[in-house]
Tab-separated table of C-alpha atoms and ligand atoms in Angstrom:
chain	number	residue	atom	x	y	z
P	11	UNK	CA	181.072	52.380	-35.249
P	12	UNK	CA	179.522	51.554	-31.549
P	13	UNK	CA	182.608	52.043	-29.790
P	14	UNK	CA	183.056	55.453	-31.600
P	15	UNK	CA	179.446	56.292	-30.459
P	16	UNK	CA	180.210	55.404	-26.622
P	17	UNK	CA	182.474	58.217	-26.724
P	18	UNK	CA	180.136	60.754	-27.452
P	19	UNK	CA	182.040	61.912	-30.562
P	20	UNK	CA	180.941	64.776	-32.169
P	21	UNK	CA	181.235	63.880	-36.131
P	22	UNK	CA	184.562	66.044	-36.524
P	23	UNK	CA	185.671	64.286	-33.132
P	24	UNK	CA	184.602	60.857	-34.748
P	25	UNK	CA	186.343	61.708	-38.124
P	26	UNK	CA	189.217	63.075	-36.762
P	27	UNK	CA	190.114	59.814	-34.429
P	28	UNK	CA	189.667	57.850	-37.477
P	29	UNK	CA	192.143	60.098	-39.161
P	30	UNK	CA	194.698	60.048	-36.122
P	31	UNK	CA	194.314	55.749	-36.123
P	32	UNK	CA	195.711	55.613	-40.070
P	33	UNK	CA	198.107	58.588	-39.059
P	34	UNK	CA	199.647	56.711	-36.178
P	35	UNK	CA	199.821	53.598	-38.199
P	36	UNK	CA	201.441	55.144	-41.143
P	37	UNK	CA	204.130	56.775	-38.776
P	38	UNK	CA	204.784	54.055	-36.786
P	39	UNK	CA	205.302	51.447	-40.139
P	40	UNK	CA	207.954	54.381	-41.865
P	41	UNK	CA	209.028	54.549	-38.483
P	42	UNK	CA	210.820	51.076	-38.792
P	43	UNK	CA	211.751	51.265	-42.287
P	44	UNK	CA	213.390	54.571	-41.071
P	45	UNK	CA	214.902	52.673	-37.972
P	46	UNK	CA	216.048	49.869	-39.872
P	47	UNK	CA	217.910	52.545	-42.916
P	48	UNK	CA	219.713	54.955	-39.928
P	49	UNK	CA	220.280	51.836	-38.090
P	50	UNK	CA	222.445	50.270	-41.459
P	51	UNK	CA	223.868	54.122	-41.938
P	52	UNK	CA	225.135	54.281	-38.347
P	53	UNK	CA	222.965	57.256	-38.072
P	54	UNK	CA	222.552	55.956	-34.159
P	55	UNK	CA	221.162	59.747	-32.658
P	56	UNK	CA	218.555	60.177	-35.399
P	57	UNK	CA	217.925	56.504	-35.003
P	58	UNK	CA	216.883	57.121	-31.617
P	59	UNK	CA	214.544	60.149	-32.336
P	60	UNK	CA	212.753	57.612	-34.647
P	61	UNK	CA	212.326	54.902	-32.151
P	62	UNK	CA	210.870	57.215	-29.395
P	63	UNK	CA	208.620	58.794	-31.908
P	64	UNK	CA	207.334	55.373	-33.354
P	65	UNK	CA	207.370	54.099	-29.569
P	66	UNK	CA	205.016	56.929	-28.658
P	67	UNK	CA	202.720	55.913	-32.327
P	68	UNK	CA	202.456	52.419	-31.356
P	69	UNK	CA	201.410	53.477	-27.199
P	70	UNK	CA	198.965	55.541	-28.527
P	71	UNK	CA	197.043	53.390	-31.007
P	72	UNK	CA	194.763	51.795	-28.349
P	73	UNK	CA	194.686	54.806	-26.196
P	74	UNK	CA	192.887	56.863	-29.320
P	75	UNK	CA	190.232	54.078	-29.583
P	76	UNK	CA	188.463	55.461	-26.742
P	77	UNK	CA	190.085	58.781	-25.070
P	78	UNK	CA	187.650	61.322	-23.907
P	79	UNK	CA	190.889	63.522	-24.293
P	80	UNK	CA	191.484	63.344	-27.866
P	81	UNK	CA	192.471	67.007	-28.695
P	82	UNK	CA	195.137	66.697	-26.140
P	83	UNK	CA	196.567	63.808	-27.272
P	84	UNK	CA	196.498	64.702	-31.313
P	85	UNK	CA	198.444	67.937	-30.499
P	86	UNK	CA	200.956	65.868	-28.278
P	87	UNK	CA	201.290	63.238	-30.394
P	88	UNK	CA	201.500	66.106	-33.508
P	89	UNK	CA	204.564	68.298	-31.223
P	90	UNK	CA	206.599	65.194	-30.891
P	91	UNK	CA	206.037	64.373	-34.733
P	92	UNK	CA	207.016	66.822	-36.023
P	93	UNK	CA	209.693	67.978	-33.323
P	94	UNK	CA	211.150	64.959	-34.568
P	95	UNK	CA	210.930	66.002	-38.361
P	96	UNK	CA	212.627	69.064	-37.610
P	97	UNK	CA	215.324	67.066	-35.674
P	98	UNK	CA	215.856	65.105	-38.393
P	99	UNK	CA	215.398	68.499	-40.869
P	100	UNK	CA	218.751	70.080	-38.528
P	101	UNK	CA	220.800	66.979	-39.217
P	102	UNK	CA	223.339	67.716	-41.499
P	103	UNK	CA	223.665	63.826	-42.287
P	104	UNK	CA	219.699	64.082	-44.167
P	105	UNK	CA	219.176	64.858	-47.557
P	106	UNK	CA	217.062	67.419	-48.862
P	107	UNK	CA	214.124	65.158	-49.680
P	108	UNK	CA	213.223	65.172	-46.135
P	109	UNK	CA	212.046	68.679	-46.665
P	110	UNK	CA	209.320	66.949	-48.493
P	111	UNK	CA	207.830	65.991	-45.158
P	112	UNK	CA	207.024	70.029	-44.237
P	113	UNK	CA	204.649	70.122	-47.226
P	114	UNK	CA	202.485	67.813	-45.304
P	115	UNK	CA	202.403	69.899	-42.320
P	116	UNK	CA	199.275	72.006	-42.597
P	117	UNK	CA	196.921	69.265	-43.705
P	118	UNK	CA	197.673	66.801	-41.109
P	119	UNK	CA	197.833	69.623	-38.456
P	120	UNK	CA	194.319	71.391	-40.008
P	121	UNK	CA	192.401	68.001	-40.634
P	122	UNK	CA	193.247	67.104	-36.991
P	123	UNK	CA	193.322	69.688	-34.882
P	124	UNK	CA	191.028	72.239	-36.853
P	125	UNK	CA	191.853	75.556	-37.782
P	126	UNK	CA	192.254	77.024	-34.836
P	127	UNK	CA	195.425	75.107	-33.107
P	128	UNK	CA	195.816	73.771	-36.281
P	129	UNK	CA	197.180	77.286	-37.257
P	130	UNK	CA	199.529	77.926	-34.067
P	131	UNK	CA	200.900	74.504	-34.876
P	132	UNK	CA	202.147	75.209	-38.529
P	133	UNK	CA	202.628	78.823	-37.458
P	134	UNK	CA	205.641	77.220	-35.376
P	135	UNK	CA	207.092	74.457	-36.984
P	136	UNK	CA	206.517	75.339	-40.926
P	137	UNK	CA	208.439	78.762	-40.155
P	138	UNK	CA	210.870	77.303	-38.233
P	139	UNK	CA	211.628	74.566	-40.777
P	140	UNK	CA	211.685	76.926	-43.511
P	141	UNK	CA	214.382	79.251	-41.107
P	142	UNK	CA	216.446	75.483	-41.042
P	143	UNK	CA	215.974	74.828	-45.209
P	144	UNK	CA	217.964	78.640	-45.983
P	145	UNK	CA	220.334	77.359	-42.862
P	146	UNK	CA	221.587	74.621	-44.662
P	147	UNK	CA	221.084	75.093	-48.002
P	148	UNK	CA	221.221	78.897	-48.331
P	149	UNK	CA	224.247	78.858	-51.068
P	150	UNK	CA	222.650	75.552	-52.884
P	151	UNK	CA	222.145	77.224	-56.750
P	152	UNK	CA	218.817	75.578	-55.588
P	153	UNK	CA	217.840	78.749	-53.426
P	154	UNK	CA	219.656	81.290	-55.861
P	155	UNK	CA	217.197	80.070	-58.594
P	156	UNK	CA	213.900	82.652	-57.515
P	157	UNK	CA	211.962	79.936	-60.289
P	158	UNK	CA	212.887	77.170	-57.204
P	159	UNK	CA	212.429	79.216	-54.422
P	160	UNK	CA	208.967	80.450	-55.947
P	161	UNK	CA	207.765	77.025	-56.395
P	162	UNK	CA	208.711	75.918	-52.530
P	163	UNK	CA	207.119	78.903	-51.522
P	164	UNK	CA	203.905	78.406	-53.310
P	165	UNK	CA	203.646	75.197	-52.602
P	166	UNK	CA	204.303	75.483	-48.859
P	167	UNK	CA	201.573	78.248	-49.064
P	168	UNK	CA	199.416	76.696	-50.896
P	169	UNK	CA	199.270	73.813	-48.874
P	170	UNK	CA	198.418	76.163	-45.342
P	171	UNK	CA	195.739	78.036	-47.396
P	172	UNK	CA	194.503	75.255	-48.739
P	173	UNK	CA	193.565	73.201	-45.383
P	174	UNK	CA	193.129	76.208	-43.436
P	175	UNK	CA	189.627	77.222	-45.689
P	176	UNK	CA	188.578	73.335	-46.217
P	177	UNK	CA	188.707	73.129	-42.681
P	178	UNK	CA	186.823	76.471	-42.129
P	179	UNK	CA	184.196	75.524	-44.903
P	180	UNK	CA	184.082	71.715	-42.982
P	181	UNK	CA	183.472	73.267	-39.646
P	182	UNK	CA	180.858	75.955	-41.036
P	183	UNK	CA	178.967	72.767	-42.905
P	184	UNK	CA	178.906	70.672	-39.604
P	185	UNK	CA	177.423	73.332	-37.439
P	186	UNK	CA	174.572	73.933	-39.788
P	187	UNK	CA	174.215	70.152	-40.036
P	188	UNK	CA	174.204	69.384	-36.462
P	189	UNK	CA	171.542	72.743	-36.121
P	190	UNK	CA	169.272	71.191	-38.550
P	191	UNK	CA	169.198	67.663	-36.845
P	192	UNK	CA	168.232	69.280	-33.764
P	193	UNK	CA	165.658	71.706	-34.719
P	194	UNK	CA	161.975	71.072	-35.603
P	195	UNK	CA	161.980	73.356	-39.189
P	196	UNK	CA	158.497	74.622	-38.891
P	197	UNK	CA	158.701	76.535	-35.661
P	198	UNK	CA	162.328	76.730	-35.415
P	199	UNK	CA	162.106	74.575	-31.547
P	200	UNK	CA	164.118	71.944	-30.581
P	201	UNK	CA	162.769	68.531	-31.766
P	202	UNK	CA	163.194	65.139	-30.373
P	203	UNK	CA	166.367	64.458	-30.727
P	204	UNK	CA	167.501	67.506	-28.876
P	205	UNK	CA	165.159	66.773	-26.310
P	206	UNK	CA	166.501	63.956	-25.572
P	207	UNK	CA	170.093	64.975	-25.712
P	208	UNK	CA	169.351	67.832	-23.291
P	209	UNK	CA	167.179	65.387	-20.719
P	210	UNK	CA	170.342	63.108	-20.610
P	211	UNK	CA	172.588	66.333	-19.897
P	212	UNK	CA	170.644	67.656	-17.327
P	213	UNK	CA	169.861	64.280	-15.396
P	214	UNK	CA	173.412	63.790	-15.429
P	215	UNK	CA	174.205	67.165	-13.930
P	216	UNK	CA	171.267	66.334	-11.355
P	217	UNK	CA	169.526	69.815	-12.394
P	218	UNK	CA	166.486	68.527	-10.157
P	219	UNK	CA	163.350	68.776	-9.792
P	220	UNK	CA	163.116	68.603	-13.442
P	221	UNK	CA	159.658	69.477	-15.108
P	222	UNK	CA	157.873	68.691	-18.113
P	223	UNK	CA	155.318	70.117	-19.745
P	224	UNK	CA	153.297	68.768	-22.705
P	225	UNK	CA	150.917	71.024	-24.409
P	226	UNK	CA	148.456	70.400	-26.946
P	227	UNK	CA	146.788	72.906	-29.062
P	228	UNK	CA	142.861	72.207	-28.745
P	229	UNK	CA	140.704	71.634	-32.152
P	230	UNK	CA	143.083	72.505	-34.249
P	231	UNK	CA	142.381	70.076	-37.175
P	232	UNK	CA	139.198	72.863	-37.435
P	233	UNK	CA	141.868	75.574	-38.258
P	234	UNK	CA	143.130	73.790	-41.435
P	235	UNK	CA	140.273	72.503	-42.399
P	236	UNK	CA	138.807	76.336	-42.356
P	237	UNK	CA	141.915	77.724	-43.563
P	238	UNK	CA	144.423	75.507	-44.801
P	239	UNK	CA	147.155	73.632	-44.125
P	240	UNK	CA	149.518	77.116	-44.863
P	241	UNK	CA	147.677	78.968	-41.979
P	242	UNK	CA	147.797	76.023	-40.015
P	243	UNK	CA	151.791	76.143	-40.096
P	244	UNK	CA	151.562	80.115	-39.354
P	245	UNK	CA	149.805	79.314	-36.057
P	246	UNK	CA	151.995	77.056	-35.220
P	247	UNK	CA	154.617	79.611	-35.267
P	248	UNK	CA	152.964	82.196	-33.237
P	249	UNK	CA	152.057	79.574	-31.010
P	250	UNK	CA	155.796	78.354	-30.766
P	251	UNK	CA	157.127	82.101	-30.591
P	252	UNK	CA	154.643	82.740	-27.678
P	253	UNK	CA	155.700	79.735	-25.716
P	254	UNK	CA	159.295	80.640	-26.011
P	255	UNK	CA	158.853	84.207	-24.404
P	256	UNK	CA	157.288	82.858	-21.664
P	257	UNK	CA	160.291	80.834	-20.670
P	258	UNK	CA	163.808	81.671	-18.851
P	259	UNK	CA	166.849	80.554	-20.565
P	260	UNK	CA	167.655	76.913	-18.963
P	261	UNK	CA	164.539	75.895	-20.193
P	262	UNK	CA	163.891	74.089	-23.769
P	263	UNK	CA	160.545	74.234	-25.836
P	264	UNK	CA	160.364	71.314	-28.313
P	265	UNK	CA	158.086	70.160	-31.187
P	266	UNK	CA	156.983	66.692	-30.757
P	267	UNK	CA	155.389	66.324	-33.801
P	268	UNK	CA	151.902	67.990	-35.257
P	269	UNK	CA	150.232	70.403	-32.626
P	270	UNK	CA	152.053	68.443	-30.139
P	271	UNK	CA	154.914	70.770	-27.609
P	272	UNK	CA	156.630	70.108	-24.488
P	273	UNK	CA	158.736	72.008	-22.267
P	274	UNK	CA	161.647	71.018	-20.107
P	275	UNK	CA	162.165	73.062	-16.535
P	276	UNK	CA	165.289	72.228	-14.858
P	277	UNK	CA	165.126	72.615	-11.233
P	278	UNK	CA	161.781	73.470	-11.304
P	279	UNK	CA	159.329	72.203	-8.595
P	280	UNK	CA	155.646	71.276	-9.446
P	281	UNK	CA	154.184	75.033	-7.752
P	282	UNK	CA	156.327	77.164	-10.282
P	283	UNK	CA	156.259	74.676	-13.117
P	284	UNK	CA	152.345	75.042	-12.898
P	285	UNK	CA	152.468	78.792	-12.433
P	286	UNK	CA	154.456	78.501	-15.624
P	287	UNK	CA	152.126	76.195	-17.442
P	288	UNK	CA	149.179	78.333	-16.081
P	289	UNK	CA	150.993	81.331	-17.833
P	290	UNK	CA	151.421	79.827	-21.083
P	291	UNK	CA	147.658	78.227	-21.363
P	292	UNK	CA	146.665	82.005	-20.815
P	293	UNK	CA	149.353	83.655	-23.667
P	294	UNK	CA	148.415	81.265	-25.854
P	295	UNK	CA	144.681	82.268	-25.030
P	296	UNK	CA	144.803	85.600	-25.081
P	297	UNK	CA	147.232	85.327	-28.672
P	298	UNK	CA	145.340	86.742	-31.594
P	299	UNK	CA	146.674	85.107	-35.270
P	300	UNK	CA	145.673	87.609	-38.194
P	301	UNK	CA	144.676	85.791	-40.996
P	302	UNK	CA	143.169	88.132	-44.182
P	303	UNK	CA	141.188	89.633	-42.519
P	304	UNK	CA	139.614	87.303	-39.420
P	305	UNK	CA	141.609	86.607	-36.548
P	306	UNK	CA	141.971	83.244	-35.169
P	307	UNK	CA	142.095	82.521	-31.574
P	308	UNK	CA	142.634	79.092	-30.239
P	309	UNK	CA	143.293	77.723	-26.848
P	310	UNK	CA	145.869	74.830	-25.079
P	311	UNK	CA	146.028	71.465	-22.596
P	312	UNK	CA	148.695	71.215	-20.915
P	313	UNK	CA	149.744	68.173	-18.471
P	314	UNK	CA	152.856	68.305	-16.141
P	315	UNK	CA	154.968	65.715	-14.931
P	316	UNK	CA	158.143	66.080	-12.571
P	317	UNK	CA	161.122	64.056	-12.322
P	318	UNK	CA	162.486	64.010	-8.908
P	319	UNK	CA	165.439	61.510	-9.139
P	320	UNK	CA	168.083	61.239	-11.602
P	321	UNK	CA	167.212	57.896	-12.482
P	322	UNK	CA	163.691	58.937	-14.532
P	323	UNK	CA	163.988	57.878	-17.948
P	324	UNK	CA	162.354	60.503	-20.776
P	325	UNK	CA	159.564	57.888	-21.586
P	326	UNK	CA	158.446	57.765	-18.367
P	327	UNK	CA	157.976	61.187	-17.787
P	328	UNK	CA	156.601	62.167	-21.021
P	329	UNK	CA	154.139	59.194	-20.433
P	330	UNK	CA	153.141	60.851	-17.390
P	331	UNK	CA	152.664	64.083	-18.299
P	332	UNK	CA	150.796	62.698	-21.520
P	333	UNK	CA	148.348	61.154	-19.239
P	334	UNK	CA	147.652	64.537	-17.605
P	335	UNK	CA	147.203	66.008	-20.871
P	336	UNK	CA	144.617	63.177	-22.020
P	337	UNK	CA	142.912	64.153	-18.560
P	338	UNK	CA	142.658	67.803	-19.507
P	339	UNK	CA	141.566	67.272	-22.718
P	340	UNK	CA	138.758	64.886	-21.364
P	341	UNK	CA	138.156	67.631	-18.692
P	342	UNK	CA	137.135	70.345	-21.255
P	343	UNK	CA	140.049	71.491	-22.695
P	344	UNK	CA	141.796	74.800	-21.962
P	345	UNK	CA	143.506	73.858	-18.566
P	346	UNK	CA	146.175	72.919	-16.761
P	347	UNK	CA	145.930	68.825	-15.204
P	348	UNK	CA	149.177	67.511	-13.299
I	20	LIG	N1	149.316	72.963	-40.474
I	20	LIG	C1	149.819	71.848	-39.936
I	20	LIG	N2	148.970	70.931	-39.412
I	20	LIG	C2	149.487	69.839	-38.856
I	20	LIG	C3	150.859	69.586	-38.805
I	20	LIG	N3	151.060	68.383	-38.189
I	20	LIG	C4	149.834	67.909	-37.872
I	20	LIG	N4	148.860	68.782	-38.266
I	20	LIG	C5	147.436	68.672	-38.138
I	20	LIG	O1	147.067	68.804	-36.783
I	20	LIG	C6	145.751	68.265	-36.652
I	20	LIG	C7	145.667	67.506	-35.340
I	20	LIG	O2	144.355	67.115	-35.196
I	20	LIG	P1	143.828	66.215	-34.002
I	20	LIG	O3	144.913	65.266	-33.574
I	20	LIG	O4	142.530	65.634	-34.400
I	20	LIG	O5	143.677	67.202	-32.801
I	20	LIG	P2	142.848	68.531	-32.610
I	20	LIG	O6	142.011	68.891	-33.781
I	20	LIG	O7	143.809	69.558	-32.188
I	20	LIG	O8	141.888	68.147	-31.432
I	20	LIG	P3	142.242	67.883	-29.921
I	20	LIG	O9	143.738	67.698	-29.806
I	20	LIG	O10	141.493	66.669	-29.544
I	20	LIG	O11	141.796	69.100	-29.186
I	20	LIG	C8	145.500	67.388	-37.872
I	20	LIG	O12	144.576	68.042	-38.706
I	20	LIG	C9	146.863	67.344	-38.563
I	20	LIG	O13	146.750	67.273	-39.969
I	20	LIG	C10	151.719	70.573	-39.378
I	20	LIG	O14	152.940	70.442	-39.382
I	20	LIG	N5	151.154	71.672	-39.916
């Protein structure tokens, strides 16, 4: 599981090397029972197609462990396989059961490659193999029977169809997954996790000076205690829709947690970050919150800290900037400290 982590998998990337591992294995085992059979038929040509394909399985088993490259080498690995399948599909010595293989085609190229390139990849080779099956078995009674060639059909078609909308449906379900783990569902922010994700990516991409801002809505246990926990949430809202329009669109607004925010400011420096923070204290000031029929007004803290190296971790700066915060709040309230 670590070592799938390390490469910073997404869950379809994680999945699909998993899925590529047993489909390399599988390959490269029938591979030498295949060998082994042309190699006793003196089948010596197709022989060889089999040993370069199971070569290339068995090369590439370690090299999927880790590769930040895995699309690339799933479609190369998937051109060769089945360039050898429809080798061995033109070879008048094969039998018809080798057709059997085509069937496969679409899920193996859908669940690894996704719908995209897993359609051109079919689009190809399923076409072309079905151009080689009326090639050499056009006058079989087999293809003059329209009950047979209604069944291959379907099948074949069924099979494209079939992978081509899981893997739709699969893709659809993982983006709303991956949305929801990175998105506080009150206020529709970014939470933690995205926070963090985000820091990471711009410290690695040196987006410097990088500020942080961590507001804190002031005396705000007094508006659910008044009101209720359901106005509280509304406020919240506003609040978070108010921050959000104050920002340009590098810049990420989070929910920590309660009436806890904080904003990230790549290649900000301290002057404009607390022009910025300055802005927001006064938008969230000057932001009236109809509720029946009083309106609530409530005010912020905000402390700023700024990362000037690359090698700042998160904690540190939030800790920071959560000290200035403390400070404002022991200051009064309603300002800006940092
Ligand atoms: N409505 C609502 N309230 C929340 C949520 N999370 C935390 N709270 C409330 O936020 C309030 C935070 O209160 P305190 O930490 O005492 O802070 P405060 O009243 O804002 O006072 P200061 O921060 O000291 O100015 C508590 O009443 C929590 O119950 C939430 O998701 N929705």
């Amino acid at each position: 599981m670590s070592e799938l982590i390390d490469t910073g998998d997404t869950l379809a990337q994680r999945h699909r090397r998993a899925l590529m591992r047993v489909l390399l294995v599988c390959t490269a085992l029938f591979g030498c029972i295949f060998i082994a059979l042309n190699f006793a038929a003196g089948k010596y040509l197709l022989m060889s197609v089999e040993i370069a394909v199971t070569g290339f399985a068995l090369w590439l088993l370690p090299v999927m462990k880790r590769t930040p490259n895995l699309q690339r080498w799933t479609l190369s690995y998937l051109i060769v396989l089945y360039s050898g399948t429809t080798y061995a599909l033109v070879t008048p010595a094969t039998s018809v059961s080798v057709f059997g293989w085509v069937l496969i085609m679409p899920v193996v190229a859908h669940l690894l490659l996704g719908r995209f390139w897993g359609g051109v990849l079919c689009g190809v080779f399923v076409p072309l193999s079905a151009a080689i099956f009326v090639w050499r078995f056009g006058s079989d009674p087999l293809l003059t029977n329209p009950g047979s060639v209604a069944n291959i059909v379907t099948v074949t078609a069924c099979s494209y169809l079939l992978s081509h909308v899981y893997e739709a449906s699969r893709a659809e379900a993982e983006t709303q997954l991956s949305t929801m783990a990175l998105t506080d569902s009150l206020t529709g922010l970014a939470n933690r996790s995205q926070l963090e994700q985000s820091y990471a990516r711009l410290m690695m991409a040196k987006r410097l000076p990088l500020s942080l801002l961590m507001l804190d809505l002031d005396y705000f246990k007094r508006i659910n205690d008044a009101h209720g926990h359901d106005t509280g949430d509304a406020v919240l809202r506003a609040i978070a829709k108010t921050m959000v329009k104050q920002l340009r669109r590098s810049d990420l607004a989070c929910r920590l947690g309660g009436e806890e925010f904080c904003v990230l400011l790549p290649e900000t420096p301290h002057a404009e970050a607390r022009q910025l923070a300055e802005r927001m204290r006064d938008a969230v000031e000057v932001l009236e919150c109809q509720h029946r029929h009083t309106v609530l007004r409530l005010t912020a803290s905000i402390g700023i800290a700024v990362a000037d190296t690359a090698d700042e971790p998160l904690e540190a700066l939030l800790h920071r900037a959560d000290e200035n915060l403390y400070r404002a709040k022991l200051d009064g309230r309603n300002r800006v400290v940092g």
